[in-house]
């Protein structure tokens, strides 16, 4: 299971400080981490064992980053379950993979089990695209989520909630469902600060992040990171000593956010 890349141990580098925005989600997870770190006391007090969270939303808005930062915050290992790879070619292979992956995660627990691209396995169940395998897999997963007693905290991520089976969204499966949207102007400011600060901390004081944020309506966190990286590389190649607000604005004028490109594609 590990060798095949179905279940992968992810190194923990990112922390909550590196996420701009997602404040409600971060607050909620901080509370869960207190429960998780004091599990016995919490249970004795009457608190339920945290099961997990489903984070849905636009690509490039920090869902994966959040999964990594969660494990960092909880202070436990992060296992990523690749739903695309879990689906096997042979009869019964997918279910066997799922069972093995869950068993391994429980053996390693306490851990965060990050289920990436949840819709890859469970989308379309009950519709015409339905496969028997997906339904059985789904049933197994639901039962496990409902009955699990091990300290395995599930962070599931998906791009589109409308494709997911409604049973998955019912209370009792996940503790909570969060929708992650494109960042607001204020959040974009923070995201610029994070990505400029990571690479050119010395320039940050002189850069007008408020202006950059005003000019990037519709940009995701990943789009902003892309703009910052490109601006720094261009300034370096041009032999500039510093990166300026103008340098970054020029790059912004010549790029379009993914959300706009997707809109065009849908039209
Ligand atoms: P996908 O659905 O495509 O997997 P995602 O929502 O999981 O997208 P991430 O992989 O977390 O997006 O984002 C890609 C990169 O963009 C991150 O590694 C990070 O550098 C940057 N990024 C995205 N959102 C934010 C944010 N809110 N704050 C800071 N950086 C961000």
PDB file of C-alpha atoms and ligand atoms in Angstrom:
ATOM      1  CA  UNK A   1       0.000   0.000   0.000  1.00  0.00           C
ATOM      2  CA  UNK A   2       2.805   2.397   0.883  1.00  0.00           C
ATOM      3  CA  UNK A   3       5.023   1.273  -1.990  1.00  0.00           C
ATOM      4  CA  UNK A   4       2.242   1.712  -4.523  1.00  0.00           C
ATOM      5  CA  UNK A   5       1.799   5.330  -3.449  1.00  0.00           C
ATOM      6  CA  UNK A   6      -1.796   4.743  -2.310  1.00  0.00           C
ATOM      7  CA  UNK A   7      -0.840   5.801   1.191  1.00  0.00           C
ATOM      8  CA  UNK A   8       2.012   8.216   1.520  1.00  0.00           C
ATOM      9  CA  UNK A   9       3.657   9.777   4.562  1.00  0.00           C
ATOM     10  CA  UNK A  10       3.911  13.532   3.969  1.00  0.00           C
ATOM     11  CA  UNK A  11       6.672  15.556   5.625  1.00  0.00           C
ATOM     12  CA  UNK A  12       5.376  18.325   7.891  1.00  0.00           C
ATOM     13  CA  UNK A  13       6.820  21.683   6.932  1.00  0.00           C
ATOM     14  CA  UNK A  14       3.848  24.000   6.592  1.00  0.00           C
ATOM     15  CA  UNK A  15       2.177  25.637   9.569  1.00  0.00           C
ATOM     16  CA  UNK A  16      -0.996  27.691  10.004  1.00  0.00           C
ATOM     17  CA  UNK A  17       1.112  30.882   9.786  1.00  0.00           C
ATOM     18  CA  UNK A  18       1.607  30.124   6.112  1.00  0.00           C
ATOM     19  CA  UNK A  19      -2.103  30.173   5.321  1.00  0.00           C
ATOM     20  CA  UNK A  20      -3.669  33.540   4.544  1.00  0.00           C
ATOM     21  CA  UNK A  21      -7.376  33.552   5.388  1.00  0.00           C
ATOM     22  CA  UNK A  22      -9.456  30.418   6.138  1.00  0.00           C
ATOM     23  CA  UNK A  23      -9.843  31.897   9.624  1.00  0.00           C
ATOM     24  CA  UNK A  24     -12.989  29.980  10.615  1.00  0.00           C
ATOM     25  CA  UNK A  25     -11.453  26.689   9.575  1.00  0.00           C
ATOM     26  CA  UNK A  26      -8.201  27.446  11.385  1.00  0.00           C
ATOM     27  CA  UNK A  27     -10.065  28.394  14.583  1.00  0.00           C
ATOM     28  CA  UNK A  28     -12.187  25.244  14.408  1.00  0.00           C
ATOM     29  CA  UNK A  29      -9.114  23.053  13.889  1.00  0.00           C
ATOM     30  CA  UNK A  30      -7.267  24.764  16.737  1.00  0.00           C
ATOM     31  CA  UNK A  31     -10.093  23.747  19.071  1.00  0.00           C
ATOM     32  CA  UNK A  32      -9.986  20.171  17.769  1.00  0.00           C
ATOM     33  CA  UNK A  33      -6.234  20.052  18.315  1.00  0.00           C
ATOM     34  CA  UNK A  34      -6.742  20.896  21.997  1.00  0.00           C
ATOM     35  CA  UNK A  35      -9.185  17.980  22.254  1.00  0.00           C
ATOM     36  CA  UNK A  36      -6.815  15.707  20.340  1.00  0.00           C
ATOM     37  CA  UNK A  37      -3.817  16.563  22.490  1.00  0.00           C
ATOM     38  CA  UNK A  38      -5.799  15.937  25.681  1.00  0.00           C
ATOM     39  CA  UNK A  39      -7.885  13.052  24.415  1.00  0.00           C
ATOM     40  CA  UNK A  40      -8.299  11.079  27.650  1.00  0.00           C
ATOM     41  CA  UNK A  41      -9.233  14.116  29.710  1.00  0.00           C
ATOM     42  CA  UNK A  42     -11.576  15.314  26.957  1.00  0.00           C
ATOM     43  CA  UNK A  43     -13.396  11.963  26.745  1.00  0.00           C
ATOM     44  CA  UNK A  44     -13.716  11.845  30.520  1.00  0.00           C
ATOM     45  CA  UNK A  45     -15.188  15.359  30.377  1.00  0.00           C
ATOM     46  CA  UNK A  46     -17.768  14.184  27.841  1.00  0.00           C
ATOM     47  CA  UNK A  47     -16.264  15.519  24.632  1.00  0.00           C
ATOM     48  CA  UNK A  48     -16.677  13.346  21.518  1.00  0.00           C
ATOM     49  CA  UNK A  49     -13.580  11.989  19.759  1.00  0.00           C
ATOM     50  CA  UNK A  50     -12.970  14.248  16.740  1.00  0.00           C
ATOM     51  CA  UNK A  51     -13.687  12.309  13.534  1.00  0.00           C
ATOM     52  CA  UNK A  52     -12.630  14.699  10.838  1.00  0.00           C
ATOM     53  CA  UNK A  53     -13.450  17.517   8.494  1.00  0.00           C
ATOM     54  CA  UNK A  54     -14.425  17.844   4.854  1.00  0.00           C
ATOM     55  CA  UNK A  55     -12.955  20.840   3.043  1.00  0.00           C
ATOM     56  CA  UNK A  56     -14.501  21.649  -0.308  1.00  0.00           C
ATOM     57  CA  UNK A  57     -13.767  24.409  -2.757  1.00  0.00           C
ATOM     58  CA  UNK A  58     -11.917  26.100  -5.577  1.00  0.00           C
ATOM     59  CA  UNK A  59      -8.555  24.737  -6.725  1.00  0.00           C
ATOM     60  CA  UNK A  60      -5.502  26.548  -5.373  1.00  0.00           C
ATOM     61  CA  UNK A  61      -7.215  28.057  -2.326  1.00  0.00           C
ATOM     62  CA  UNK A  62      -5.251  26.231   0.350  1.00  0.00           C
ATOM     63  CA  UNK A  63      -7.089  22.934   0.923  1.00  0.00           C
ATOM     64  CA  UNK A  64      -3.940  20.807   0.636  1.00  0.00           C
ATOM     65  CA  UNK A  65      -1.913  23.375   2.524  1.00  0.00           C
ATOM     66  CA  UNK A  66      -4.506  23.219   5.305  1.00  0.00           C
ATOM     67  CA  UNK A  67      -4.302  19.404   5.508  1.00  0.00           C
ATOM     68  CA  UNK A  68      -0.536  19.626   5.977  1.00  0.00           C
ATOM     69  CA  UNK A  69      -0.762  22.448   8.517  1.00  0.00           C
ATOM     70  CA  UNK A  70      -3.386  20.496  10.488  1.00  0.00           C
ATOM     71  CA  UNK A  71      -1.035  17.578  11.117  1.00  0.00           C
ATOM     72  CA  UNK A  72       1.672  20.091  12.053  1.00  0.00           C
ATOM     73  CA  UNK A  73      -0.681  21.740  14.540  1.00  0.00           C
ATOM     74  CA  UNK A  74      -1.842  18.431  16.020  1.00  0.00           C
ATOM     75  CA  UNK A  75       1.803  17.325  16.238  1.00  0.00           C
ATOM     76  CA  UNK A  76       1.113  13.930  14.601  1.00  0.00           C
ATOM     77  CA  UNK A  77       2.098  12.263  11.285  1.00  0.00           C
ATOM     78  CA  UNK A  78       0.223  12.988   8.064  1.00  0.00           C
ATOM     79  CA  UNK A  79      -0.805  10.151   5.741  1.00  0.00           C
ATOM     80  CA  UNK A  80      -2.165  11.004   2.327  1.00  0.00           C
ATOM     81  CA  UNK A  81      -4.594   8.542   0.768  1.00  0.00           C
ATOM     82  CA  UNK A  82      -4.693   8.905  -2.995  1.00  0.00           C
ATOM     83  CA  UNK A  83      -8.217   8.007  -4.080  1.00  0.00           C
ATOM     84  CA  UNK A  84      -7.272   7.928  -7.764  1.00  0.00           C
ATOM     85  CA  UNK A  85      -4.633   5.266  -7.151  1.00  0.00           C
ATOM     86  CA  UNK A  86      -6.777   3.291  -4.747  1.00  0.00           C
ATOM     87  CA  UNK A  87      -9.170   2.312  -7.500  1.00  0.00           C
ATOM     88  CA  UNK A  88      -7.825  -1.052  -8.711  1.00  0.00           C
ATOM     89  CA  UNK A  89      -8.253  -2.874 -11.989  1.00  0.00           C
ATOM     90  CA  UNK A  90      -9.264  -6.246 -10.590  1.00  0.00           C
ATOM     91  CA  UNK A  91     -12.423  -7.424  -8.871  1.00  0.00           C
ATOM     92  CA  UNK A  92     -12.247  -6.596  -5.174  1.00  0.00           C
ATOM     93  CA  UNK A  93      -8.913  -4.807  -5.478  1.00  0.00           C
ATOM     94  CA  UNK A  94     -10.214  -1.333  -4.591  1.00  0.00           C
ATOM     95  CA  UNK A  95     -12.014  -2.574  -1.477  1.00  0.00           C
ATOM     96  CA  UNK A  96      -8.958  -4.547  -0.412  1.00  0.00           C
ATOM     97  CA  UNK A  97      -6.796  -1.457  -0.921  1.00  0.00           C
ATOM     98  CA  UNK A  98      -9.174   0.648   1.130  1.00  0.00           C
ATOM     99  CA  UNK A  99      -9.261  -1.892   3.954  1.00  0.00           C
ATOM    100  CA  UNK A 100      -5.450  -2.157   4.003  1.00  0.00           C
ATOM    101  CA  UNK A 101      -5.009   1.618   3.905  1.00  0.00           C
ATOM    102  CA  UNK A 102      -7.405   2.125   6.823  1.00  0.00           C
ATOM    103  CA  UNK A 103      -5.736  -0.662   8.813  1.00  0.00           C
ATOM    104  CA  UNK A 104      -2.312   0.870   8.275  1.00  0.00           C
ATOM    105  CA  UNK A 105      -3.524   4.354   9.211  1.00  0.00           C
ATOM    106  CA  UNK A 106      -5.089   2.974  12.403  1.00  0.00           C
ATOM    107  CA  UNK A 107      -1.859   1.163  13.257  1.00  0.00           C
ATOM    108  CA  UNK A 108       0.077   4.413  12.865  1.00  0.00           C
ATOM    109  CA  UNK A 109      -2.536   6.518  14.702  1.00  0.00           C
ATOM    110  CA  UNK A 110      -2.664   9.034  16.246  1.00  0.00           C
ATOM    111  CA  UNK A 111      -2.356  10.495  12.787  1.00  0.00           C
ATOM    112  CA  UNK A 112      -4.123  12.715  10.302  1.00  0.00           C
ATOM    113  CA  UNK A 113      -5.467  10.769   7.345  1.00  0.00           C
ATOM    114  CA  UNK A 114      -5.736  13.152   4.422  1.00  0.00           C
ATOM    115  CA  UNK A 115      -8.110  11.864   1.766  1.00  0.00           C
ATOM    116  CA  UNK A 116      -7.303  13.876  -1.304  1.00  0.00           C
ATOM    117  CA  UNK A 117      -9.706  14.279  -4.223  1.00  0.00           C
ATOM    118  CA  UNK A 118     -12.533  12.519  -2.459  1.00  0.00           C
ATOM    119  CA  UNK A 119     -14.762  12.995  -5.493  1.00  0.00           C
ATOM    120  CA  UNK A 120     -12.464  10.773  -7.594  1.00  0.00           C
ATOM    121  CA  UNK A 121     -13.803   7.685  -5.856  1.00  0.00           C
ATOM    122  CA  UNK A 122     -17.261   8.694  -4.708  1.00  0.00           C
ATOM    123  CA  UNK A 123     -18.584  11.134  -7.279  1.00  0.00           C
ATOM    124  CA  UNK A 124     -21.568  10.046  -9.284  1.00  0.00           C
ATOM    125  CA  UNK A 125     -22.706   7.257  -6.954  1.00  0.00           C
ATOM    126  CA  UNK A 126     -26.398   6.767  -7.561  1.00  0.00           C
ATOM    127  CA  UNK A 127     -26.180   8.465 -10.953  1.00  0.00           C
ATOM    128  CA  UNK A 128     -25.674   6.888 -14.344  1.00  0.00           C
ATOM    129  CA  UNK A 129     -21.876   6.954 -13.919  1.00  0.00           C
ATOM    130  CA  UNK A 130     -22.341   4.683 -10.919  1.00  0.00           C
ATOM    131  CA  UNK A 131     -20.136   1.663 -10.514  1.00  0.00           C
ATOM    132  CA  UNK A 132     -20.767  -1.112  -8.085  1.00  0.00           C
ATOM    133  CA  UNK A 133     -17.209  -0.896  -6.832  1.00  0.00           C
ATOM    134  CA  UNK A 134     -17.521   2.784  -5.950  1.00  0.00           C
ATOM    135  CA  UNK A 135     -20.733   2.089  -4.018  1.00  0.00           C
ATOM    136  CA  UNK A 136     -19.214  -0.761  -2.019  1.00  0.00           C
ATOM    137  CA  UNK A 137     -16.108   1.279  -1.323  1.00  0.00           C
ATOM    138  CA  UNK A 138     -18.260   4.151  -0.248  1.00  0.00           C
ATOM    139  CA  UNK A 139     -20.302   1.957   2.109  1.00  0.00           C
ATOM    140  CA  UNK A 140     -17.144   0.642   3.709  1.00  0.00           C
ATOM    141  CA  UNK A 141     -15.765   4.142   4.152  1.00  0.00           C
ATOM    142  CA  UNK A 142     -18.997   5.466   5.685  1.00  0.00           C
ATOM    143  CA  UNK A 143     -19.194   2.638   8.190  1.00  0.00           C
ATOM    144  CA  UNK A 144     -15.598   3.204   9.192  1.00  0.00           C
ATOM    145  CA  UNK A 145     -16.124   6.954   9.597  1.00  0.00           C
ATOM    146  CA  UNK A 146     -19.172   6.364  11.764  1.00  0.00           C
ATOM    147  CA  UNK A 147     -17.743   3.646  13.967  1.00  0.00           C
ATOM    148  CA  UNK A 148     -14.067   4.492  14.224  1.00  0.00           C
ATOM    149  CA  UNK A 149     -12.728   4.825  17.733  1.00  0.00           C
ATOM    150  CA  UNK A 150      -9.050   5.192  16.845  1.00  0.00           C
ATOM    151  CA  UNK A 151      -7.436   8.635  17.020  1.00  0.00           C
ATOM    152  CA  UNK A 152      -7.318   8.937  13.237  1.00  0.00           C
ATOM    153  CA  UNK A 153      -8.406  12.442  12.277  1.00  0.00           C
ATOM    154  CA  UNK A 154      -9.663  12.545   8.692  1.00  0.00           C
ATOM    155  CA  UNK A 155      -9.153  15.615   6.546  1.00  0.00           C
ATOM    156  CA  UNK A 156     -10.945  15.028   3.259  1.00  0.00           C
ATOM    157  CA  UNK A 157     -10.580  17.485   0.391  1.00  0.00           C
ATOM    158  CA  UNK A 158     -12.697  17.856  -2.732  1.00  0.00           C
ATOM    159  CA  UNK A 159     -13.169  20.443  -5.472  1.00  0.00           C
ATOM    160  CA  UNK A 160     -16.862  20.042  -6.007  1.00  0.00           C
ATOM    161  CA  UNK A 161     -19.469  19.196  -3.394  1.00  0.00           C
ATOM    162  CA  UNK A 162     -22.287  18.800  -5.944  1.00  0.00           C
ATOM    163  CA  UNK A 163     -20.768  15.547  -7.208  1.00  0.00           C
ATOM    164  CA  UNK A 164     -20.529  13.930  -3.799  1.00  0.00           C
ATOM    165  CA  UNK A 165     -23.167  11.482  -2.539  1.00  0.00           C
ATOM    166  CA  UNK A 166     -25.499  13.223  -0.040  1.00  0.00           C
ATOM    167  CA  UNK A 167     -25.000  10.448   2.559  1.00  0.00           C
ATOM    168  CA  UNK A 168     -21.433  11.616   2.891  1.00  0.00           C
ATOM    169  CA  UNK A 169     -22.566  15.096   3.843  1.00  0.00           C
ATOM    170  CA  UNK A 170     -25.011  14.009   6.515  1.00  0.00           C
ATOM    171  CA  UNK A 171     -24.109  14.857  10.123  1.00  0.00           C
ATOM    172  CA  UNK A 172     -22.221  12.178  11.962  1.00  0.00           C
ATOM    173  CA  UNK A 173     -19.861  11.376   9.108  1.00  0.00           C
ATOM    174  CA  UNK A 174     -17.654  14.425   9.323  1.00  0.00           C
ATOM    175  CA  UNK A 175     -17.718  16.734  12.345  1.00  0.00           C
ATOM    176  CA  UNK A 176     -17.969  19.689   9.999  1.00  0.00           C
ATOM    177  CA  UNK A 177     -17.888  20.694   6.339  1.00  0.00           C
ATOM    178  CA  UNK A 178     -16.081  23.866   5.291  1.00  0.00           C
ATOM    179  CA  UNK A 179     -16.379  25.612   1.965  1.00  0.00           C
ATOM    180  CA  UNK A 180     -13.212  27.358   0.838  1.00  0.00           C
ATOM    181  CA  UNK A 181     -13.725  30.265  -1.538  1.00  0.00           C
ATOM    182  CA  UNK A 182     -11.416  32.659  -3.378  1.00  0.00           C
ATOM    183  CA  UNK A 183      -9.660  34.976  -0.910  1.00  0.00           C
ATOM    184  CA  UNK A 184     -11.104  38.403  -0.051  1.00  0.00           C
ATOM    185  CA  UNK A 185      -9.096  41.592  -0.517  1.00  0.00           C
ATOM    186  CA  UNK A 186      -7.872  41.456   3.058  1.00  0.00           C
ATOM    187  CA  UNK A 187      -6.944  37.782   2.765  1.00  0.00           C
ATOM    188  CA  UNK A 188      -5.058  38.442  -0.479  1.00  0.00           C
ATOM    189  CA  UNK A 189      -2.990  41.033   1.376  1.00  0.00           C
ATOM    190  CA  UNK A 190      -1.969  38.378   3.883  1.00  0.00           C
ATOM    191  CA  UNK A 191      -1.214  35.856   1.127  1.00  0.00           C
ATOM    192  CA  UNK A 192       1.053  38.378  -0.654  1.00  0.00           C
ATOM    193  CA  UNK A 193       2.827  39.038   2.644  1.00  0.00           C
ATOM    194  CA  UNK A 194       3.332  35.319   3.241  1.00  0.00           C
ATOM    195  CA  UNK A 195       4.784  34.565  -0.199  1.00  0.00           C
ATOM    196  CA  UNK A 196       6.921  37.715  -0.517  1.00  0.00           C
ATOM    197  CA  UNK A 197       8.059  37.253   3.085  1.00  0.00           C
ATOM    198  CA  UNK A 198       9.137  33.677   2.363  1.00  0.00           C
ATOM    199  CA  UNK A 199      11.436  34.696  -0.491  1.00  0.00           C
ATOM    200  CA  UNK A 200      12.263  38.431  -0.215  1.00  0.00           C
ATOM    201  CA  UNK A 201      11.639  39.386   3.408  1.00  0.00           C
ATOM    202  CA  UNK A 202      13.979  42.359   3.015  1.00  0.00           C
ATOM    203  CA  UNK A 203      11.725  43.895   0.311  1.00  0.00           C
ATOM    204  CA  UNK A 204       8.431  43.389   2.099  1.00  0.00           C
ATOM    205  CA  UNK A 205       8.493  46.656   4.050  1.00  0.00           C
ATOM    206  CA  UNK A 206       8.673  48.732   0.860  1.00  0.00           C
ATOM    207  CA  UNK A 207       6.085  46.778  -1.113  1.00  0.00           C
ATOM    208  CA  UNK A 208       2.517  48.109  -1.146  1.00  0.00           C
ATOM    209  CA  UNK A 209       0.625  44.858  -0.573  1.00  0.00           C
ATOM    210  CA  UNK A 210      -2.699  46.715  -0.247  1.00  0.00           C
ATOM    211  CA  UNK A 211      -2.314  47.934  -3.839  1.00  0.00           C
ATOM    212  CA  UNK A 212      -1.386  44.449  -5.085  1.00  0.00           C
ATOM    213  CA  UNK A 213      -4.386  42.989  -3.318  1.00  0.00           C
ATOM    214  CA  UNK A 214      -6.748  45.573  -4.910  1.00  0.00           C
ATOM    215  CA  UNK A 215      -5.508  44.564  -8.365  1.00  0.00           C
ATOM    216  CA  UNK A 216      -5.972  40.828  -7.888  1.00  0.00           C
ATOM    217  CA  UNK A 217      -9.693  40.305  -7.482  1.00  0.00           C
ATOM    218  CA  UNK A 218     -10.489  36.699  -8.511  1.00  0.00           C
ATOM    219  CA  UNK A 219      -6.946  35.418  -7.833  1.00  0.00           C
ATOM    220  CA  UNK A 220      -6.505  32.291  -5.695  1.00  0.00           C
ATOM    221  CA  UNK A 221      -3.673  31.744  -3.215  1.00  0.00           C
ATOM    222  CA  UNK A 222      -1.902  29.608  -5.817  1.00  0.00           C
ATOM    223  CA  UNK A 223      -2.328  32.387  -8.437  1.00  0.00           C
ATOM    224  CA  UNK A 224      -0.821  34.911  -6.022  1.00  0.00           C
ATOM    225  CA  UNK A 225       2.088  32.602  -5.256  1.00  0.00           C
ATOM    226  CA  UNK A 226       2.651  32.272  -9.019  1.00  0.00           C
ATOM    227  CA  UNK A 227       2.676  36.069  -9.476  1.00  0.00           C
ATOM    228  CA  UNK A 228       5.169  36.521  -6.635  1.00  0.00           C
ATOM    229  CA  UNK A 229       7.504  33.808  -7.940  1.00  0.00           C
ATOM    230  CA  UNK A 230       7.430  35.202 -11.474  1.00  0.00           C
ATOM    231  CA  UNK A 231       8.070  38.766 -10.301  1.00  0.00           C
ATOM    232  CA  UNK A 232      11.083  37.703  -8.260  1.00  0.00           C
ATOM    233  CA  UNK A 233      12.556  35.690 -11.115  1.00  0.00           C
ATOM    234  CA  UNK A 234      12.049  38.557 -13.594  1.00  0.00           C
ATOM    235  CA  UNK A 235      13.677  41.057 -11.233  1.00  0.00           C
ATOM    236  CA  UNK A 236      16.629  38.718 -10.760  1.00  0.00           C
ATOM    237  CA  UNK A 237      17.112  38.152 -14.491  1.00  0.00           C
ATOM    238  CA  UNK A 238      16.920  41.913 -15.094  1.00  0.00           C
ATOM    239  CA  UNK A 239      19.729  42.347 -12.571  1.00  0.00           C
ATOM    240  CA  UNK A 240      17.616  44.368 -10.126  1.00  0.00           C
ATOM    241  CA  UNK A 241      18.725  44.684  -6.538  1.00  0.00           C
ATOM    242  CA  UNK A 242      15.171  44.762  -5.137  1.00  0.00           C
ATOM    243  CA  UNK A 243      11.721  43.614  -6.116  1.00  0.00           C
ATOM    244  CA  UNK A 244       9.292  46.556  -6.172  1.00  0.00           C
ATOM    245  CA  UNK A 245       5.515  47.007  -6.167  1.00  0.00           C
ATOM    246  CA  UNK A 246       5.755  48.079  -9.828  1.00  0.00           C
ATOM    247  CA  UNK A 247       7.574  44.838 -10.763  1.00  0.00           C
ATOM    248  CA  UNK A 248       4.756  42.806  -9.282  1.00  0.00           C
ATOM    249  CA  UNK A 249       2.016  44.983 -10.797  1.00  0.00           C
ATOM    250  CA  UNK A 250       3.540  44.468 -14.265  1.00  0.00           C
ATOM    251  CA  UNK A 251       3.313  40.700 -13.825  1.00  0.00           C
ATOM    252  CA  UNK A 252      -0.289  41.001 -12.570  1.00  0.00           C
ATOM    253  CA  UNK A 253      -1.239  43.019 -15.662  1.00  0.00           C
ATOM    254  CA  UNK A 254       0.070  40.209 -17.840  1.00  0.00           C
ATOM    255  CA  UNK A 255      -1.579  37.277 -16.069  1.00  0.00           C
ATOM    256  CA  UNK A 256      -5.092  36.009 -15.563  1.00  0.00           C
ATOM    257  CA  UNK A 257      -6.298  34.043 -12.574  1.00  0.00           C
ATOM    258  CA  UNK A 258      -7.290  30.409 -12.980  1.00  0.00           C
ATOM    259  CA  UNK A 259     -10.900  31.243 -11.972  1.00  0.00           C
ATOM    260  CA  UNK A 260     -11.219  33.472 -15.083  1.00  0.00           C
ATOM    261  CA  UNK A 261      -9.699  30.860 -17.365  1.00  0.00           C
ATOM    262  CA  UNK A 262     -12.124  28.271 -15.990  1.00  0.00           C
ATOM    263  CA  UNK A 263     -15.084  30.610 -16.589  1.00  0.00           C
ATOM    264  CA  UNK A 264     -14.053  31.009 -20.228  1.00  0.00           C
ATOM    265  CA  UNK A 265     -13.778  27.271 -20.601  1.00  0.00           C
ATOM    266  CA  UNK A 266     -17.277  26.712 -19.232  1.00  0.00           C
ATOM    267  CA  UNK A 267     -18.764  29.312 -21.635  1.00  0.00           C
TER     268      UNK A 267
HETATM  269  P1  LIG B   1      -6.277  21.752  -5.448  1.00  0.00           P
HETATM  270  O1  LIG B   1      -7.746  21.554  -5.292  1.00  0.00           O
HETATM  271  O2  LIG B   1      -5.874  22.157  -6.837  1.00  0.00           O
HETATM  272  O3  LIG B   1      -5.433  20.654  -4.879  1.00  0.00           O
HETATM  273  P2  LIG B   1      -5.804  23.320  -3.077  1.00  0.00           P
HETATM  274  O4  LIG B   1      -6.968  24.132  -2.611  1.00  0.00           O
HETATM  275  O5  LIG B   1      -5.479  22.075  -2.370  1.00  0.00           O
HETATM  276  O6  LIG B   1      -5.936  23.093  -4.629  1.00  0.00           O
HETATM  277  P3  LIG B   1      -3.168  24.143  -2.394  1.00  0.00           P
HETATM  278  O7  LIG B   1      -2.475  22.984  -3.019  1.00  0.00           O
HETATM  279  O8  LIG B   1      -3.278  24.179  -0.942  1.00  0.00           O
HETATM  280  O9  LIG B   1      -4.578  24.331  -3.048  1.00  0.00           O
HETATM  281  O10 LIG B   1      -2.497  25.494  -2.918  1.00  0.00           O
HETATM  282  C1  LIG B   1      -1.397  25.488  -3.798  1.00  0.00           C
HETATM  283  C2  LIG B   1      -0.368  26.481  -3.290  1.00  0.00           C
HETATM  284  O11 LIG B   1      -0.898  27.813  -3.371  1.00  0.00           O
HETATM  285  C3  LIG B   1      -0.019  26.276  -1.834  1.00  0.00           C
HETATM  286  O12 LIG B   1       1.046  25.382  -1.664  1.00  0.00           O
HETATM  287  C4  LIG B   1       0.346  27.672  -1.378  1.00  0.00           C
HETATM  288  O13 LIG B   1       1.689  27.964  -1.667  1.00  0.00           O
HETATM  289  C5  LIG B   1      -0.542  28.564  -2.233  1.00  0.00           C
HETATM  290  N1  LIG B   1      -1.770  28.930  -1.497  1.00  0.00           N
HETATM  291  C6  LIG B   1      -3.033  28.540  -1.772  1.00  0.00           C
HETATM  292  N2  LIG B   1      -3.907  29.056  -0.887  1.00  0.00           N
HETATM  293  C7  LIG B   1      -3.189  29.796  -0.020  1.00  0.00           C
HETATM  294  C8  LIG B   1      -3.497  30.571   1.149  1.00  0.00           C
HETATM  295  N3  LIG B   1      -4.753  30.698   1.579  1.00  0.00           N
HETATM  296  N4  LIG B   1      -2.473  31.172   1.791  1.00  0.00           N
HETATM  297  C9  LIG B   1      -1.202  31.052   1.374  1.00  0.00           C
HETATM  298  N5  LIG B   1      -0.847  30.336   0.287  1.00  0.00           N
HETATM  299  C10 LIG B   1      -1.803  29.718  -0.405  1.00  0.00           C
END
